[in-house]
Amino acid sequence: MMYQPEIETMSLPRIRKLQSDRLSQLVSRLYKKVPFYKNALDEGGIKPADIRGIEDLHKLPFTYKSDLRDHYPFDLFAVPQQEIRRIHASSGTTGKPTVVGYSAADLDIFDEVVARSLVCAGARPGMKLHNAYGYGLFTGGLGMHGGAQKLGMAVIPVSGGMTDRQLMILQDFQPEVICCTPSYAQTLAEEMVSRNISLNQLKLKYAILGAEPWTETIRSQVEKGLQVKATNIYGLSEIIGPGVSQEDQEERGNGSHIWEDHFFPEVVDKDTGEPLPYGQEGVLVFTTLTKEAMPLLRYRTNDICSIYYDKHSKRTHIKMSPIKGRADDMLIIRGVNLFHTQVEVLLQDFSEVVPNYQLLVSRTKTLDEVTLKVELAPAFEKELSRISQDSKNEKLQLLSGNIQTKIRNNIGLGMAVQLMKYQEIPRSQGGKLSRILDMREG
Ligand code: DLL
């Protein structure tokens, strides 16, 4: 089933025509309504009439997160204040949050792309959605909520946190679909085991996970731990919120469809800004084609992935690979670029550990060091408890050595591996989880 089959299977030439029409209208409107864009176009010597179609997109300047901060809170809005129906904000690590506004039509689009995503993930009208994304300024909770209602689901607005209550609701209300961050899905799966809740007591079939990077390692853990098919949902407040792209539950592991009738993607070189060919990894950039209140031209998400067309897919819309990480979260350790997902994906080969891990970055004298802290799997801990201390130490040493070698061979980086007891590393309490602990000064 598809939510909007005509749009989701539209031929590529028709998609391009639609995108072209929408882009040229958008540029004219932004030029008139948003001084920031008028100045940016004037400075670049570009007239709205120069943008006749999507093939002219590369002539337009990029928009950066700093532009949103510089125009805090509302100066990038393209409609009068009376037409704004909702405001969200995402808190950065420092300073003021990034603010986004929606008109009534924008909220309709938000509902539409989330409804599309839900169906793509396996949800159907009449099912119940356990919505454990945070409600509030974060777009996750309310974003999923609106789309699910539009689809005809019953939403349970649990929000993040209070794990006991979440588990009670999962058992008592019997939702078929859950949405939350992948790290919180890990927490829920683990807490089911520690509370002796049997999977038969749940009716869950699908999990829709996003808001932070995750890999097949976590997919395996969550799919087994909650007995669900887990898919990836991607999005960012600046573009709309969740529902910019969604993985098809029948094509799991093969990338996510970007709803490109609304959000036009490019992947560009991190340093030069040059658009890269399909399949090549770089910084993901979006142009919102239909938003009214705060449209953005060529917005640099900072997220690293590739985009490509998948001929074998039911839907025609372009796909994106899973996000490897954010360009600004990339570690550079002794000249080697490192994203935590690169380590996470390798952990899948070691049944002795669970993907609860942290990368600790420190500086000794002048050299940067990374230590991987990763937890032992409960079953392996049990196995170890039955053998002598000497053989235990031997096994642990062998294991950390093997993990170290795997990382060195695949990433090209020597890394200390510290095996931790199960449940020693902080868990997600409902929201996004940071897997990197940077202890370097400055
Ligand atoms: O995280 C929107 C969202 C809510 C997406 C619920 C999916 C589910 P922000 O708080 O503005 O919005 O954060 C956006 O989170 O630029 C990525 O770096 C990261 N991100 C979001 N989804 C994924 C994903 C929401 N599926 C930022 N995989 C983005 C990897 C993701 N990273």
XYZ file of N, CA and C in Angstrom, residues 143-267:
375
model
N 5.192 16.088 15.051
C 5.272 15.763 13.626
C 4.673 14.401 13.330
N 5.096 13.383 14.066
C 4.573 12.033 13.859
C 3.087 11.991 14.208
N 2.719 12.739 15.241
C 1.338 12.779 15.715
C 0.378 13.210 14.603
N 0.714 14.322 13.965
C -0.165 14.868 12.924
C -0.317 13.914 11.747
N 0.796 13.331 11.321
C 0.752 12.424 10.177
C -0.046 11.168 10.473
N 0.095 10.661 11.700
C -0.608 9.430 12.075
C -2.113 9.675 12.129
N -2.497 10.838 12.663
C -3.927 11.159 12.704
C -4.480 11.307 11.302
N -3.707 11.957 10.448
C -4.151 12.162 9.069
C -4.343 10.810 8.371
N -3.459 9.861 8.678
C -3.549 8.540 8.068
C -4.752 7.757 8.582
N -5.215 8.112 9.782
C -6.334 7.373 10.365
C -5.880 6.354 11.386
N -4.763 6.661 12.034
C -4.310 5.807 13.131
C -4.785 6.404 14.446
N -4.718 5.615 15.513
C -4.956 6.150 16.852
C -3.589 6.437 17.458
N -3.353 7.691 17.797
C -2.040 8.040 18.344
C -2.063 7.954 19.867
N -1.046 7.323 20.416
C -0.839 7.330 21.863
C 0.354 8.258 22.110
N 0.090 9.479 22.584
C 1.169 10.483 22.678
C 2.005 10.327 23.942
N 2.723 9.207 24.056
C 3.486 8.929 25.279
C 4.631 9.898 25.493
N 5.242 10.387 24.374
C 6.446 11.212 24.453
C 7.615 10.367 24.988
N 8.783 10.992 25.152
C 9.948 10.206 25.583
C 9.992 10.014 27.087
N 10.768 9.063 27.564
C 11.019 8.909 28.995
C 9.972 8.121 29.761
N 10.171 8.010 31.075
C 9.294 7.225 31.965
C 9.093 5.830 31.399
N 10.198 5.092 31.381
C 10.221 3.786 30.713
C 9.200 2.807 31.289
N 8.985 2.846 32.607
C 7.991 1.948 33.212
C 6.624 2.134 32.593
N 6.257 3.409 32.455
C 4.941 3.710 31.891
C 4.871 3.283 30.428
N 5.964 3.465 29.716
C 6.000 3.058 28.303
C 5.718 1.556 28.196
N 6.377 0.785 29.072
C 6.234 -0.671 28.987
C 4.822 -1.105 29.363
N 4.232 -0.401 30.314
C 2.856 -0.722 30.690
C 1.917 -0.464 29.506
N 2.119 0.676 28.857
C 1.241 1.024 27.733
C 1.425 0.049 26.567
N 2.680 -0.322 26.326
C 2.930 -1.275 25.230
C 2.182 -2.591 25.478
N 2.115 -2.999 26.751
C 1.404 -4.249 27.060
C -0.106 -4.058 27.083
N -0.551 -2.952 27.667
C -1.988 -2.804 27.903
C -2.749 -2.249 26.698
N -2.130 -1.308 25.959
C -2.860 -0.683 24.844
C -2.637 -1.435 23.524
N -1.646 -2.286 23.501
C -1.385 -3.139 22.344
C -1.195 -2.391 21.010
N -0.341 -1.361 20.982
C -0.077 -0.687 19.708
C 0.674 -1.623 18.755
N 0.404 -1.467 17.459
C 1.103 -2.263 16.444
C 2.383 -1.576 15.988
N 2.428 -0.227 16.176
C 3.561 0.543 15.664
C 4.139 1.395 16.794
N 5.468 1.449 16.837
C 6.120 2.346 17.795
C 7.060 3.256 17.025
N 7.163 4.507 17.451
C 8.216 5.355 16.884
C 8.973 6.015 18.023
N 10.294 6.005 17.902
C 11.173 6.598 18.909
C 12.583 6.640 18.335
N 13.533 7.148 19.103
C 14.920 7.121 18.614
C 15.413 5.672 18.684
N 16.360 5.307 17.818
C 16.885 3.941 17.862
C 17.502 3.607 19.218
N 18.161 4.596 19.845
C 18.785 4.306 21.140
C 17.717 4.064 22.204
N 16.575 4.734 22.087
C 15.523 4.470 23.077
C 14.848 3.124 22.811
N 14.757 2.744 21.541
C 14.221 1.413 21.216
C 15.126 0.345 21.837
N 16.438 0.605 21.849
C 17.369 -0.331 22.510
C 17.045 -0.430 23.995
N 16.842 0.736 24.614
C 16.513 0.757 26.046
C 15.241 -0.040 26.309
N 14.210 0.200 25.512
C 12.932 -0.481 25.737
C 13.094 -1.996 25.579
N 13.840 -2.406 24.540
C 14.030 -3.838 24.317
C 14.748 -4.475 25.506
N 15.750 -3.784 26.028
C 16.500 -4.331 27.169
C 15.648 -4.383 28.433
N 14.874 -3.330 28.634
C 14.073 -3.273 29.860
C 12.971 -4.325 29.855
N 12.504 -4.706 28.672
C 11.535 -5.806 28.573
C 12.135 -7.071 29.170
N 13.385 -7.314 28.801
C 14.052 -8.528 29.292
C 14.252 -8.439 30.797
N 14.765 -7.288 31.266
C 15.063 -7.246 32.702
C 13.787 -7.258 33.544
N 12.650 -6.930 32.963
C 11.396 -7.005 33.722
C 10.601 -8.264 33.416
N 11.234 -9.171 32.703
C 10.564 -10.436 32.360
C 9.259 -10.264 31.604
N 9.197 -9.258 30.765
C 7.991 -9.098 29.946
C 8.209 -9.927 28.679
N 7.271 -10.816 28.433
C 7.450 -11.680 27.263
C 6.976 -10.942 26.013
N 7.615 -11.253 24.899
C 7.249 -10.591 23.642
C 5.824 -10.931 23.231
N 5.302 -12.069 23.715
C 3.899 -12.418 23.366
C 2.917 -11.443 23.975
N 3.370 -10.715 24.987
C 2.447 -9.770 25.625
C 2.317 -8.480 24.822
N 3.114 -8.359 23.783
C 3.068 -7.144 22.941
C 2.498 -7.478 21.565
N 1.956 -6.433 20.916
C 1.403 -6.658 19.584
C 2.207 -5.904 18.522
N 3.345 -5.335 18.944
C 4.134 -4.500 18.024
C 4.536 -5.255 16.767
N 4.455 -4.553 15.621
C 4.915 -5.145 14.359
C 5.984 -4.290 13.691
N 5.875 -2.981 13.885
C 6.779 -2.070 13.191
C 7.359 -1.032 14.148
N 8.636 -0.700 13.928
C 9.265 0.394 14.684
C 9.817 1.387 13.673
N 9.566 2.665 13.915
C 10.009 3.710 12.983
C 11.008 4.587 13.731
N 12.289 4.372 13.390
C 13.366 4.924 14.213
C 14.141 5.999 13.469
N 14.440 7.078 14.157
C 15.209 8.149 13.532
C 15.591 9.212 14.534
N 16.018 10.343 14.033
C 16.475 11.512 14.796
C 17.938 11.403 15.193
N 18.555 10.252 14.961
C 19.998 10.093 15.217
C 20.499 8.964 14.319
N 21.796 8.965 14.017
C 22.322 7.911 13.139
C 22.259 6.542 13.815
N 22.028 5.522 13.018
C 22.045 4.136 13.526
C 22.374 3.202 12.373
N 22.765 1.987 12.706
C 23.223 1.059 11.673
C 22.514 -0.291 11.808
N 22.902 -1.219 10.929
C 22.317 -2.564 10.934
C 22.519 -3.262 12.279
N 23.579 -2.911 12.988
C 23.849 -3.540 14.288
C 22.683 -3.281 15.250
N 22.235 -2.034 15.266
C 21.125 -1.703 16.163
C 19.811 -2.231 15.600
N 19.714 -2.255 14.256
C 18.494 -2.814 13.671
C 18.316 -4.273 14.135
N 19.386 -5.059 14.074
C 19.275 -6.472 14.490
C 18.830 -6.560 15.946
N 19.469 -5.754 16.797
C 19.147 -5.821 18.231
C 17.679 -5.464 18.483
N 17.215 -4.368 17.845
C 15.846 -3.901 18.099
C 14.823 -4.848 17.458
N 15.118 -5.333 16.279
C 14.147 -6.222 15.605
C 13.949 -7.499 16.414
N 15.043 -7.998 16.980
C 14.951 -9.207 17.785
C 14.324 -8.881 19.148
N 14.767 -7.793 19.731
C 14.342 -7.455 21.090
C 12.896 -7.009 21.200
N 12.335 -6.460 20.124
C 10.934 -6.017 20.188
C 10.052 -6.791 19.204
N 10.642 -7.716 18.474
C 9.903 -8.487 17.462
C 9.184 -7.576 16.477
N 9.960 -6.707 15.836
C 9.382 -5.740 14.901
C 10.218 -5.705 13.630
N 9.639 -5.098 12.606
C 10.436 -4.694 11.461
C 10.752 -3.215 11.685
N 12.037 -2.900 11.762
C 12.429 -1.528 12.095
C 12.916 -0.805 10.849
N 12.375 0.396 10.625
C 12.808 1.197 9.468
C 13.299 2.568 9.924
N 14.002 3.197 9.005
C 14.653 4.477 9.289
C 13.781 5.639 8.805
N 13.545 6.586 9.696
C 12.882 7.836 9.272
C 13.881 8.962 9.504
N 13.971 9.849 8.517
C 14.957 10.925 8.606
C 14.248 12.259 8.435
N 14.809 13.263 9.031
C 14.298 14.605 8.810
C 15.009 15.590 9.695
N 14.739 16.862 9.461
C 15.312 17.915 10.304
C 14.336 19.074 10.351
N 14.337 19.739 11.487
C 13.380 20.821 11.713
C 13.412 21.851 10.604
N 14.630 22.207 10.176
C 14.768 23.279 9.201
C 14.008 22.964 7.906
N 13.949 21.684 7.542
C 13.297 21.297 6.287
C 11.819 21.011 6.525
N 11.461 20.370 7.615
C 10.075 20.238 8.072
C 10.017 19.531 9.422
N 10.866 18.513 9.612
C 10.825 17.655 10.798
C 10.944 16.224 10.303
N 10.439 15.228 11.054
C 10.501 13.856 10.545
C 9.675 13.740 9.264
N 10.051 12.798 8.372
C 9.246 12.611 7.162
C 9.858 13.237 5.926
N 11.117 13.652 6.008
C 11.816 14.098 4.792
C 12.150 12.858 3.959
N 12.535 11.783 4.647
C 12.738 10.517 3.940
C 12.344 9.358 4.837
N 12.048 8.228 4.180
C 11.596 7.040 4.918
C 11.996 5.777 4.162
N 12.438 4.799 4.946
C 12.807 3.498 4.404
C 11.548 2.630 4.269
N 11.465 1.880 3.172
C 10.337 0.970 2.953
C 10.584 -0.297 3.760
N 9.564 -0.751 4.496
C 9.784 -1.929 5.357
C 10.100 -3.177 4.544
N 9.699 -3.186 3.277
C 10.019 -4.353 2.440
C 11.380 -4.213 1.754
N 11.994 -3.045 1.888
C 13.306 -2.833 1.262
C 14.323 -2.427 2.329
N 14.184 -3.002 3.495
C 15.048 -2.610 4.615
C 16.509 -2.858 4.272
N 17.326 -1.874 4.598
C 18.753 -1.998 4.305
C 19.128 -1.442 2.941
N 18.126 -0.967 2.205
C 18.391 -0.450 0.853
C 18.124 1.036 0.695
N 18.280 1.779 1.774
C 18.138 3.231 1.679
C 16.705 3.701 1.855
N 16.549 5.008 1.978
C 15.245 5.627 2.258
C 14.816 6.542 1.122
N 13.531 6.526 0.805
C 13.016 7.437 -0.218
C 12.911 8.860 0.325
N 13.449 9.787 -0.425
C 13.274 11.205 -0.086
C 12.022 11.668 -0.834
N 11.105 12.302 -0.148
C 9.857 12.756 -0.806
C 10.195 13.992 -1.632
N 10.710 13.712 -2.835
C 11.362 14.769 -3.611
C 10.407 15.686 -4.358
N 9.101 15.438 -4.282
C 8.160 16.439 -4.806
C 8.119 17.656 -3.873
N 8.517 17.455 -2.608
C 8.548 18.570 -1.650
C 9.972 19.022 -1.290
N 10.899 18.052 -1.229
C 12.251 18.382 -0.741
C 13.261 17.944 -1.786
N 13.900 18.901 -2.432
C 14.849 18.543 -3.485
C 16.241 18.345 -2.898
N 16.802 17.143 -3.043
C 18.108 16.865 -2.440
C 19.271 17.051 -3.411
N 20.401 17.445 -2.871
C 21.674 17.398 -3.590
C 22.684 16.854 -2.581
N 23.752 16.271 -3.089
C 24.880 15.920 -2.227
C 26.072 16.679 -2.776
